[in-house]
GROMACS .gro file of C-alpha atoms in nm:
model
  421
    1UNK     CA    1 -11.937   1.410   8.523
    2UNK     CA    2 -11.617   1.497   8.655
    3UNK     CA    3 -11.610   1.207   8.888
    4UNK     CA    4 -11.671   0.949   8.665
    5UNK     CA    5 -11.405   1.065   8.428
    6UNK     CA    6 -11.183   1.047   8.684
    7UNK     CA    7 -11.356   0.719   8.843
    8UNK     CA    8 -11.218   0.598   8.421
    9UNK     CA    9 -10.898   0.733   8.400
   10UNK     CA   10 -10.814   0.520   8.745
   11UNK     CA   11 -11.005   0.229   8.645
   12UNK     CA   12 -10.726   0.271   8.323
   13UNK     CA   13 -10.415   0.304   8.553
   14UNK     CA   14 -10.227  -0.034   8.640
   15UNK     CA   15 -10.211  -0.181   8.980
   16UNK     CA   16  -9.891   0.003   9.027
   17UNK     CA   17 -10.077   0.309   8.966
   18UNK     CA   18  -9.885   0.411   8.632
   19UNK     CA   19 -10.086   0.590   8.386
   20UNK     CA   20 -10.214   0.440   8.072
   21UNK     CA   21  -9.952   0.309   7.818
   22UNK     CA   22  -9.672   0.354   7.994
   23UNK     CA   23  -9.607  -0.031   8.119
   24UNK     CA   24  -9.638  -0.057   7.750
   25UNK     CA   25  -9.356   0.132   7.720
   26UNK     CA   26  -9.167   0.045   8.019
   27UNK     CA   27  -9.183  -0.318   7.887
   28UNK     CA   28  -9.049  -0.171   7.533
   29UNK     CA   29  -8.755   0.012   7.707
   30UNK     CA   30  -8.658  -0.320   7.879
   31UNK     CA   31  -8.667  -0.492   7.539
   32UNK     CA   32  -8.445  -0.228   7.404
   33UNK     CA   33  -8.193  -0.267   7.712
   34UNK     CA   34  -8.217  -0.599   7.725
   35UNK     CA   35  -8.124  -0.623   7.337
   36UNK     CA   36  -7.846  -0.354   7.361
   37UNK     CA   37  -7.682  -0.581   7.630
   38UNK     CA   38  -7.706  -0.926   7.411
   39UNK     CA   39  -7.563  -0.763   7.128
   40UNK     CA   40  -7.273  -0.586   7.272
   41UNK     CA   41  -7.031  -0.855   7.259
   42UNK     CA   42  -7.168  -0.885   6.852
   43UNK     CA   43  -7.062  -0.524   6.801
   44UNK     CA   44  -6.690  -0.477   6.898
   45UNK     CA   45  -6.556  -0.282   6.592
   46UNK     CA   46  -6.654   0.067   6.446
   47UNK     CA   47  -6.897   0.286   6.580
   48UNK     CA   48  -7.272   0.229   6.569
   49UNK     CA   49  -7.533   0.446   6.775
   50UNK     CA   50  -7.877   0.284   6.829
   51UNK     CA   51  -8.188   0.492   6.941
   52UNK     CA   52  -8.540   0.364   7.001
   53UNK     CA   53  -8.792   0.597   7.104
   54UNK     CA   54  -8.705   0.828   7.418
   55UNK     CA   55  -8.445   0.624   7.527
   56UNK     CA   56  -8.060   0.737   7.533
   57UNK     CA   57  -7.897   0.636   7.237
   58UNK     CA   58  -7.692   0.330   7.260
   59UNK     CA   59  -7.322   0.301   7.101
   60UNK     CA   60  -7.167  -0.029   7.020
   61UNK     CA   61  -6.821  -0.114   6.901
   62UNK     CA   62  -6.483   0.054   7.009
   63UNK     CA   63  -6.554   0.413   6.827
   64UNK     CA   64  -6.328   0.361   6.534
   65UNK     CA   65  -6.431   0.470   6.194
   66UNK     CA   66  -6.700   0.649   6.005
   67UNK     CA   67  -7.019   0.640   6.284
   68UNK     CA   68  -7.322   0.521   6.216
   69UNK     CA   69  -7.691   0.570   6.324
   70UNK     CA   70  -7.974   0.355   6.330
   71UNK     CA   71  -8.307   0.440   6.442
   72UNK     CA   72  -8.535   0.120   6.537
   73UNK     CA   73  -8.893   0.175   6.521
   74UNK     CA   74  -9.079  -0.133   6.641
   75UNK     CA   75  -9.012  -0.370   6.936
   76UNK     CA   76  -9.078  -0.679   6.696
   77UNK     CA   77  -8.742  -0.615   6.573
   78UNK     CA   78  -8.578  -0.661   6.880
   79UNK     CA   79  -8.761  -0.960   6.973
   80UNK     CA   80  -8.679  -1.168   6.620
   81UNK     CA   81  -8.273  -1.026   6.602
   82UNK     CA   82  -8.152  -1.290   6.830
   83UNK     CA   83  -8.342  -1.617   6.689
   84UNK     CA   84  -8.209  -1.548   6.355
   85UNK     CA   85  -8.017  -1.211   6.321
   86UNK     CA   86  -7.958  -1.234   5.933
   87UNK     CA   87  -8.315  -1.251   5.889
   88UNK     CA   88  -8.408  -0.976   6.119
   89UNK     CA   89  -8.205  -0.772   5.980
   90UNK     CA   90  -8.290  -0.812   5.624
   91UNK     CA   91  -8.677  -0.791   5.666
   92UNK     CA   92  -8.616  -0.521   5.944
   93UNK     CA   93  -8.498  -0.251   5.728
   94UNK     CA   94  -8.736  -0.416   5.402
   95UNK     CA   95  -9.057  -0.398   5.629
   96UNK     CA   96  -8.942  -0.054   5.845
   97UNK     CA   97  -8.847  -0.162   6.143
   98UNK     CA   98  -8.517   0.018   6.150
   99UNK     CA   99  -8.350   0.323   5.939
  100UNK     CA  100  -8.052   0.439   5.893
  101UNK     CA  101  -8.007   0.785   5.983
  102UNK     CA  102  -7.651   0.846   5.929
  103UNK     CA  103  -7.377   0.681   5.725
  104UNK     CA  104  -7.395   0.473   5.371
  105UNK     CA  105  -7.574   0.174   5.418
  106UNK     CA  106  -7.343  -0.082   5.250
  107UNK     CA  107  -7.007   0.087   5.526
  108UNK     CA  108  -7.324  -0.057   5.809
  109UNK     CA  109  -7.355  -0.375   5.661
  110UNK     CA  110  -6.972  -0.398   5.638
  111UNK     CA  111  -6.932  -0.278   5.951
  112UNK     CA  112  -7.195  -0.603   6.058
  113UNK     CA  113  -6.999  -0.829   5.834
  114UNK     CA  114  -6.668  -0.756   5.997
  115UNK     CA  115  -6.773  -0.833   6.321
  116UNK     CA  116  -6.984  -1.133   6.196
  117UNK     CA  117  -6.637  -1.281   6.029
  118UNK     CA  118  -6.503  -1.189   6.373
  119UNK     CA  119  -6.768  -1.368   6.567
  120UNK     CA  120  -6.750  -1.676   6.295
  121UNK     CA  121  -6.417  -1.749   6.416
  122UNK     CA  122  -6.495  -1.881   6.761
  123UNK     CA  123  -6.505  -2.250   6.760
  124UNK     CA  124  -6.803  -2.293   6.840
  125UNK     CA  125  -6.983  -2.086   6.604
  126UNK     CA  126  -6.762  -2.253   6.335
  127UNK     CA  127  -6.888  -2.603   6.459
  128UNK     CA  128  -7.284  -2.426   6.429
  129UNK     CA  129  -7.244  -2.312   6.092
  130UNK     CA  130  -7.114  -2.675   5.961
  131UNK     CA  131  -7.428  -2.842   6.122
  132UNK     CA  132  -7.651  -2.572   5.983
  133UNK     CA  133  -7.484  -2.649   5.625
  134UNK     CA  134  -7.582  -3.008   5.663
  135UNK     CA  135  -7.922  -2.959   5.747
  136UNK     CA  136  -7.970  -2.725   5.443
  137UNK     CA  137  -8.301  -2.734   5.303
  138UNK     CA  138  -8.381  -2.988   5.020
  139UNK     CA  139  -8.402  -2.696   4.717
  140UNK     CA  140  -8.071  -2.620   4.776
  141UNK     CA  141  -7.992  -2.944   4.578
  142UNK     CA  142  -8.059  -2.709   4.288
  143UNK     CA  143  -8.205  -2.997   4.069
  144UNK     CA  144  -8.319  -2.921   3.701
  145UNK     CA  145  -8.655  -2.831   3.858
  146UNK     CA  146  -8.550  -2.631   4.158
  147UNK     CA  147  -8.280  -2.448   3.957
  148UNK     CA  148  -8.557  -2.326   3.661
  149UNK     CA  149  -8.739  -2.177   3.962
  150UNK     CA  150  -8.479  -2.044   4.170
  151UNK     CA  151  -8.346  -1.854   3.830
  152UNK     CA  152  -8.695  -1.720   3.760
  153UNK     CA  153  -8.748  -1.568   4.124
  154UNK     CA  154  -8.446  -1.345   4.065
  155UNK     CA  155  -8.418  -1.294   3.695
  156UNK     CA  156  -8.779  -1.294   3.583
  157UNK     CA  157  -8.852  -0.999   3.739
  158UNK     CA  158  -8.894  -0.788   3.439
  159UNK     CA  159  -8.613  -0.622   3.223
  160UNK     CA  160  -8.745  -0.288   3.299
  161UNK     CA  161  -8.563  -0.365   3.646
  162UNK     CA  162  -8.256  -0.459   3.520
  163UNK     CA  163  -8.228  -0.223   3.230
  164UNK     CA  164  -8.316   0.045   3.491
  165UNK     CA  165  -7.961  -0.004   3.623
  166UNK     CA  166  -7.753  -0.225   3.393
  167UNK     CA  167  -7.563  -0.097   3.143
  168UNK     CA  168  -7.716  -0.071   2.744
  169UNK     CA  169  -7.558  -0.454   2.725
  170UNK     CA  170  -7.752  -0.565   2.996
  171UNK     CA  171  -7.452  -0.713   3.160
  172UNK     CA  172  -7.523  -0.856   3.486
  173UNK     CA  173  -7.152  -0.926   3.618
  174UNK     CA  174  -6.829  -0.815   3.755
  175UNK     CA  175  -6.722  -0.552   3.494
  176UNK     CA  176  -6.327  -0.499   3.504
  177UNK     CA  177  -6.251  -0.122   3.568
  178UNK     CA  178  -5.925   0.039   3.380
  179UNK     CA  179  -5.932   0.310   3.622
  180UNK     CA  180  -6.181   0.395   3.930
  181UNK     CA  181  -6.339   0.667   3.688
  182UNK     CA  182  -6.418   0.485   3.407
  183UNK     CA  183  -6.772   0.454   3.284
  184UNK     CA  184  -6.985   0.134   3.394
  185UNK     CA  185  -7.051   0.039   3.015
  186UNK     CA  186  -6.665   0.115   2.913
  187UNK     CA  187  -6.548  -0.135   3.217
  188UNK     CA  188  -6.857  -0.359   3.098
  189UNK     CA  189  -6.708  -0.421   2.734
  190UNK     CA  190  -6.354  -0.436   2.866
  191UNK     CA  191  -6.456  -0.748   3.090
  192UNK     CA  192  -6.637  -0.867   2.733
  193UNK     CA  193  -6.292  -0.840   2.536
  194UNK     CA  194  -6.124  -0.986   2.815
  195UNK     CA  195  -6.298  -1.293   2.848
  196UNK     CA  196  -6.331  -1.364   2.491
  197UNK     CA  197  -5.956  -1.301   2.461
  198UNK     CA  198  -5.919  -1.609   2.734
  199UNK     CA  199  -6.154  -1.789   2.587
  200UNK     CA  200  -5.916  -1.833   2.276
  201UNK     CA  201  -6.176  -1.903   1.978
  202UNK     CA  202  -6.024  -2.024   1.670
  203UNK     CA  203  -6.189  -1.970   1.376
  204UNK     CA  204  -6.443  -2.267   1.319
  205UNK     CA  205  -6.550  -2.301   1.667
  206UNK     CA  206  -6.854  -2.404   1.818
  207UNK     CA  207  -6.889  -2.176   2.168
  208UNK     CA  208  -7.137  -2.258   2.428
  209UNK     CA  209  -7.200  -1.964   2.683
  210UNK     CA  210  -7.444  -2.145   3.045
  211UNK     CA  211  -7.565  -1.851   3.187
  212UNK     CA  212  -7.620  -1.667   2.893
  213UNK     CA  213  -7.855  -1.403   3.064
  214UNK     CA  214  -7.904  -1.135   2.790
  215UNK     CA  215  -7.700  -1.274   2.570
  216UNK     CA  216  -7.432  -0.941   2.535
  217UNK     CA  217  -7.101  -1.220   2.584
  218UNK     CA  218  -7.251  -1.438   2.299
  219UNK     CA  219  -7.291  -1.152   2.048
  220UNK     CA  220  -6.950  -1.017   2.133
  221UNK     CA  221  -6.798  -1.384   2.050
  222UNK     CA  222  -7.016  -1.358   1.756
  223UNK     CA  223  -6.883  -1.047   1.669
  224UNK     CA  224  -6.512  -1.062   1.739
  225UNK     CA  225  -6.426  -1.396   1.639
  226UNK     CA  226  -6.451  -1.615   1.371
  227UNK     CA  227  -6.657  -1.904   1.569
  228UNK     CA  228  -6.906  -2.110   1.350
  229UNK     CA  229  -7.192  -2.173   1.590
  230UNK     CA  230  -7.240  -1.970   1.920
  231UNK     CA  231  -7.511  -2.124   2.142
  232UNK     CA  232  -7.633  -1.979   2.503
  233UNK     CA  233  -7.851  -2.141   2.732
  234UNK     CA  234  -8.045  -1.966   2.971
  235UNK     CA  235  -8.316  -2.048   3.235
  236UNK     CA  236  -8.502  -1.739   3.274
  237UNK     CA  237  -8.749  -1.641   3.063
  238UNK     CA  238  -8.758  -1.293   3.055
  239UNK     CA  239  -8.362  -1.306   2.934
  240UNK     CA  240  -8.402  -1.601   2.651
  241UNK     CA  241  -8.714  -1.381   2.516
  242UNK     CA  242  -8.461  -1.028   2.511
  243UNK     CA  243  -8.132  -1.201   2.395
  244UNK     CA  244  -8.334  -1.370   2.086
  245UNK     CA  245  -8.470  -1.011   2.013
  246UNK     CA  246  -8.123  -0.835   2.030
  247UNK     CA  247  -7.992  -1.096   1.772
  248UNK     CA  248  -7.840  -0.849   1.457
  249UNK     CA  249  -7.877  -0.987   1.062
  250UNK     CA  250  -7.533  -0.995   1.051
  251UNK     CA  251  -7.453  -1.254   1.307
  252UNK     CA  252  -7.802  -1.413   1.305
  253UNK     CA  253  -7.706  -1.755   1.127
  254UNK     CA  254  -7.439  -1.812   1.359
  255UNK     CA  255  -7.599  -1.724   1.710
  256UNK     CA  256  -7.855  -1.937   1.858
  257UNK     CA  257  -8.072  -1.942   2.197
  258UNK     CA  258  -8.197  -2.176   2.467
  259UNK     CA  259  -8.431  -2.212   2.763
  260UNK     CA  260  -8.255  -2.538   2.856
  261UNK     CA  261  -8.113  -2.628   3.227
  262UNK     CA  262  -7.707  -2.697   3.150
  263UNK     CA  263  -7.756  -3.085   3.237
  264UNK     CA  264  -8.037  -3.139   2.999
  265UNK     CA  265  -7.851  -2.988   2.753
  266UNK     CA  266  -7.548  -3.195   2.772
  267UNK     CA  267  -7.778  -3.529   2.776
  268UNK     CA  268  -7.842  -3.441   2.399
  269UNK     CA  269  -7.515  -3.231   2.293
  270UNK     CA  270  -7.190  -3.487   2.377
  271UNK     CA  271  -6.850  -3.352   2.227
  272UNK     CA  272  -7.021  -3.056   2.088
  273UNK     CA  273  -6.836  -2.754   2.145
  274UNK     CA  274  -6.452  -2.658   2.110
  275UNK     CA  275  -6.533  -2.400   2.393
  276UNK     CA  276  -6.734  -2.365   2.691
  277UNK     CA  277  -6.757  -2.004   2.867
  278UNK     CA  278  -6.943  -1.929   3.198
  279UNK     CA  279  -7.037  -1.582   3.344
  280UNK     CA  280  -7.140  -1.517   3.701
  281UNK     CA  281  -7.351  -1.823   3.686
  282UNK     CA  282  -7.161  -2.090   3.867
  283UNK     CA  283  -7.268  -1.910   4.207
  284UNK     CA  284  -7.646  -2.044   4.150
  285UNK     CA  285  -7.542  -2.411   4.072
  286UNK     CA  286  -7.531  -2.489   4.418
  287UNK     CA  287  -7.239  -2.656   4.652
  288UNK     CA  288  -7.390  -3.012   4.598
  289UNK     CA  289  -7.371  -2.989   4.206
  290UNK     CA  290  -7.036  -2.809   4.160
  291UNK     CA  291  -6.902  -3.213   4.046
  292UNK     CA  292  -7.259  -3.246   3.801
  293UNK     CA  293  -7.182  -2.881   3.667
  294UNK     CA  294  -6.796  -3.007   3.553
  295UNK     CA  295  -6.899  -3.283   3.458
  296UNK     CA  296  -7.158  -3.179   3.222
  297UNK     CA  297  -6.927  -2.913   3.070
  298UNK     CA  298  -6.710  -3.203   3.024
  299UNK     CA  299  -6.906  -3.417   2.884
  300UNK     CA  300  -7.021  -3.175   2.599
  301UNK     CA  301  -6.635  -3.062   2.520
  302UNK     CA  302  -6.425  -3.194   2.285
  303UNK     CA  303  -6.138  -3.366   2.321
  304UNK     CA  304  -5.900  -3.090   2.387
  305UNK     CA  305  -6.160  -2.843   2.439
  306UNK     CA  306  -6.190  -2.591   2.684
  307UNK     CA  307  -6.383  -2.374   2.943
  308UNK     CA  308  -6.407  -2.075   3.147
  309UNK     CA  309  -6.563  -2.026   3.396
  310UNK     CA  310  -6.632  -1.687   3.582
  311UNK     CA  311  -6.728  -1.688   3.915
  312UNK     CA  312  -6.719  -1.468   4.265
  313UNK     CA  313  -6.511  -1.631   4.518
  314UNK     CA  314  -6.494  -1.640   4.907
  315UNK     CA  315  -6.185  -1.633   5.099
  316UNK     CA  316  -6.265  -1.929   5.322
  317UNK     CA  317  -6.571  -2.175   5.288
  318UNK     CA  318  -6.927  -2.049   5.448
  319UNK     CA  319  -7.269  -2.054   5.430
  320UNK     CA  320  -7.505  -1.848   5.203
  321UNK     CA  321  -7.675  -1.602   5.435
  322UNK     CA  322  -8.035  -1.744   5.502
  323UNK     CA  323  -8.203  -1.378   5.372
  324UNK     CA  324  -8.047  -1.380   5.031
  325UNK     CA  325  -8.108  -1.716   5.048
  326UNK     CA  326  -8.463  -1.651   5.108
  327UNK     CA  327  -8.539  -1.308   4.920
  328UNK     CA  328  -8.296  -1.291   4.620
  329UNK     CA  329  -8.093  -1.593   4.509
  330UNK     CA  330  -8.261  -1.901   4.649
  331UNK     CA  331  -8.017  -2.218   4.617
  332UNK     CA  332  -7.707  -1.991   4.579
  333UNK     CA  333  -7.326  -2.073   4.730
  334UNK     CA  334  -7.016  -1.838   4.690
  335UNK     CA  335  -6.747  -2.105   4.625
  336UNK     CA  336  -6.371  -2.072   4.731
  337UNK     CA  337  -6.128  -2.057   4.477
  338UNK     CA  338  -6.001  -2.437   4.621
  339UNK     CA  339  -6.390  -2.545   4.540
  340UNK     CA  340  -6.402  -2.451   4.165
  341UNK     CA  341  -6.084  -2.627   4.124
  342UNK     CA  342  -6.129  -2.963   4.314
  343UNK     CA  343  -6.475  -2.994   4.123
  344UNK     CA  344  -6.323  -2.918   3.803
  345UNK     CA  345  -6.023  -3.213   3.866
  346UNK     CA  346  -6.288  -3.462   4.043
  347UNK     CA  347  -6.479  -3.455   3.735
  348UNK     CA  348  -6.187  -3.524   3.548
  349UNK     CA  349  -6.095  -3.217   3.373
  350UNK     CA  350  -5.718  -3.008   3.432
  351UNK     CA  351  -5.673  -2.666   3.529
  352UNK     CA  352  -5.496  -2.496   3.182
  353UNK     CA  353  -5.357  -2.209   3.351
  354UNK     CA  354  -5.298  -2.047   3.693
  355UNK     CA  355  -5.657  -1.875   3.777
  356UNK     CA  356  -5.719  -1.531   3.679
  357UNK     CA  357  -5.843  -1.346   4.019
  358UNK     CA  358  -5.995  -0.956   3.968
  359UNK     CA  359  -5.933  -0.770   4.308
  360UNK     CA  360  -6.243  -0.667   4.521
  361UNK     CA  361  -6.240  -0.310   4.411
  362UNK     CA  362  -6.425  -0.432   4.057
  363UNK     CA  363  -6.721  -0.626   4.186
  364UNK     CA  364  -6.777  -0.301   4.456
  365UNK     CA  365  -6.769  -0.065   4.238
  366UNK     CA  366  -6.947  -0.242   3.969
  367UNK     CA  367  -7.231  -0.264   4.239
  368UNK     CA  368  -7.170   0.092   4.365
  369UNK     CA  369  -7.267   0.204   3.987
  370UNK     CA  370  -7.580  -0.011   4.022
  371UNK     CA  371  -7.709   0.072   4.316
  372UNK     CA  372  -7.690   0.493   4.213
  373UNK     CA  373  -7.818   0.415   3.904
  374UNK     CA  374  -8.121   0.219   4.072
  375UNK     CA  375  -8.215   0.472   4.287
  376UNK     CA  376  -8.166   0.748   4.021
  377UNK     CA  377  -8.445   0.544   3.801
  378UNK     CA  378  -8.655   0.412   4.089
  379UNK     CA  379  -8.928   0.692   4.006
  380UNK     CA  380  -8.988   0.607   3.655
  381UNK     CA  381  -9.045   0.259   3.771
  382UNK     CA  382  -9.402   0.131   3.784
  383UNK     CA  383  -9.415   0.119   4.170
  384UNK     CA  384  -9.678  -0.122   4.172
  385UNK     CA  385  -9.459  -0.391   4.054
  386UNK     CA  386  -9.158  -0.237   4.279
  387UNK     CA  387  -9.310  -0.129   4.560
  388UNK     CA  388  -9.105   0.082   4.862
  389UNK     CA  389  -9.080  -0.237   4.997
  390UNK     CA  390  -8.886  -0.363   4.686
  391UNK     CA  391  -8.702  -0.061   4.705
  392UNK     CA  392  -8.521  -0.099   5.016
  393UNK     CA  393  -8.492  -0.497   4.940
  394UNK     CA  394  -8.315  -0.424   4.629
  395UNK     CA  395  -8.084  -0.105   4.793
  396UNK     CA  396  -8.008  -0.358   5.110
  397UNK     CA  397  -7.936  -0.662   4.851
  398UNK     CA  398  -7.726  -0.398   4.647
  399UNK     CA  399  -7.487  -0.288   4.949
  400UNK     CA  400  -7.479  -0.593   5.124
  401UNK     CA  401  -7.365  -0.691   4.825
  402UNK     CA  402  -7.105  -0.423   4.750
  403UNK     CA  403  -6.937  -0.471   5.148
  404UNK     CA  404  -6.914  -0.854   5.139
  405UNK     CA  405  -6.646  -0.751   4.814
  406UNK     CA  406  -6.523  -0.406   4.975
  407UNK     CA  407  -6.500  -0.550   5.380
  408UNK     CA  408  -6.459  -0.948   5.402
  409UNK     CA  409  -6.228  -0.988   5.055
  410UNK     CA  410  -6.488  -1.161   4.843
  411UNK     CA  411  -6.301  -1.187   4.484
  412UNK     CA  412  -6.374  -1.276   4.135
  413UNK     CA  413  -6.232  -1.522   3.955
  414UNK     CA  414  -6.189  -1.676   3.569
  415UNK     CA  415  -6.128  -2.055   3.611
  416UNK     CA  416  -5.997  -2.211   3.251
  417UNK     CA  417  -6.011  -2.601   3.240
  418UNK     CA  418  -5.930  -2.791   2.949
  419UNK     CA  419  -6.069  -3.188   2.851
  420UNK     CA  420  -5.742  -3.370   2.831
  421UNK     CA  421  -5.701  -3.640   2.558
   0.00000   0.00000   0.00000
């Protein structure tokens, strides 16, 4: 008996006479040195220490700032990172291949981004990313059709999600902070008065808000100004179904809802509104219909009318990362400040004023407030709808989110444009 046991465990060594498993593990040790090698030259700011296994810990960068610690836990993650590292990384940490052991995971990502923007500036990765632009897949055309369903994969996820970590208003946007300790909702209203303020209703008005997602901007215009009609549009249907529910007696005759894409609705609406306001939605209309999108808004202005338009804004043009491209807004494009504005004049309206540009503290902290108050209501959620798997999509959305603002100077903006005479 105790020969043939031994006669199996040799017939299970390889023919270099290791014992069983452990090529298996040599060959996952290479991958892990291998991999550590490629991306040094990736990593050459801050301080992160990788680990895999029994291996000795890895550090990239040049040691500066607050360290962090990832732990990768499958091979496959190593093998993928190279082909497409965006991707890898995004379904890495959603499907477990990595953790983060130590340090916030939105200072990683910015600590990722900053080298990325570093990395981006070599010519030749600058001459990649323009041919990868112009072989962008077909739905980023962001046609009627493609733009209903690229708003109801994010937004139609249920609004126990997003009153899980929205405010009461259900305001899904920049707020504008007073002070770094004021309350999400207070900083939520403040960017309501704000805008309205800019808007500049006169009593009388008809008001059109695309984008209206919940509808809170449409019943503050309702509320604090004199306008006649107040119409949103929306193209999810989870928020046209809430916003018509939240509509008060008082203001009922005068506020209106619909699930209409913004180009349909200026085919049958020409010259019909004084003003035109737009929150946080111009980032899903897509770089190739930034011209259609002004010139719809200009076609259903008066003469003399006006818009604004609210929007996050890059410093420099880019590409949309291919994960949030893929997993939360498909068809997307952060615009620069220079691409709102030549739109706007090519489709033959004028800039009114010099742009109003909110500093990158609001946005991060607006999505630092989010993310704790996601997590903080994550167990109440019906986890079969929002899986673990959700979870860490919607924390690694959240503080990618939060360091593209806090680490690579991603702003928001409030474009006015007026229909000259």
């Amino acid at each position: 008996m105790a020969k043939g046991t031994a006669r199996r465990k040799d017939e299970l060594r390889d023919a270099s006479g290791a014992p069983p498993g452990s090529q298996d593990r040599w060959l996952d040790s290479l991958t892990f040195r291998i991999a550590m090698l490629a991306a040094r030259p990736s990593i050459r700011r801050g301080r992160v220490e990788i680990a895999f296994r029994d291996d000795p810990p890895v550090v990239l960068g040049d040691g500066t700032g607050v360290p962090c610690r990832v732990q990768v836990n499958s091979t496959r993650f190593f093998r993928r990172l190279f082909p497409s590292p965006d991707l890898a990384i995004g379904e890495g940490y959603v499907g477990g291949e990595w953790d983060l052991l130590e340090g916030d995971l939105a200072h990683f990502i910015g600590v990722l981004l900053r080298n990325d923007e570093d990395l981006r500036q070599r010519r030749a990765v600058k001459a990649l990313s323009t041919l990868f632009e112009c072989l962008a897949d077909p739905h980023k055309a962001n046609d009627p059709r493609h733009s209903r369903s690229n708003a109801a994969y994010h937004y139609d996820k249920g609004n126990d999600l997003y009153g899980a970590f929205l405010d009461e208003g259900m305001n899904y946007s920049c707020a504008f902070f007073e002070r770094p300790d004021q309350t999400l909702r207070d900083a939520q209203i403040n960017k309501l008065r704000t805008t309205v303020r800019r808007l500049g209703v006169a009593a009388g008005m008809s008001v059109l808000d695309i984008g209206c997602g919940w509808g809170e901007l449409t019943r503050t215009v309702a509320r604090q100004t004199e306008a006649e009609r107040v119409v949103g549009i929306t193209l999810a249907e989870e928020q046209f179904k809430l916003a018509r529910a939240r509509v008060d007696t008082e203001h009922g005759n005068r506020l209106s809802y619909l699930l209409e894409d913004y180009r349909l609705h200026a085919a049958h609406s020409p010259e019909a509104y004084d003003r035109i306001v737009s929150v946080g939605m111009f980032e899903h209309v897509g770089k190739h219909q930034f011209v259609a999108y002004f010139n719809a808004i200009k076609a259903m202005l008066k003469t003399g009318g006006s818009a604004l338009v609210h929007s996050i804004i890059r410093p420099h043009k880019g590409t949309t990362s291919p994960w949030v491209d893929k997993y939360v807004f498909p068809g997307g494009y952060i615009p620069t400040l220079g691409e709102i504005a030549a739109s706007a004049k090519q489709a033959g309206l004028r800039l009114s004023a010099e742009p109003f540009v909110h500093e990158s503290f609001h946005y991060a902290n607006t999505l630092r407030h989010w993310r704790r108050r996601f997590n903080a209501a994550y167990p109440a959620l019906d986890h079969s709808r929002y899986d673990i798997r959700f979870k860490r999509l919607w924390n690694l959305y959240l503080a990618g989110s939060e360091s593209a603002f806090d680490k690579t100077g991603f702003q928001v903006a409030q474009v006015r444009v007026e229909k000259p005479a």
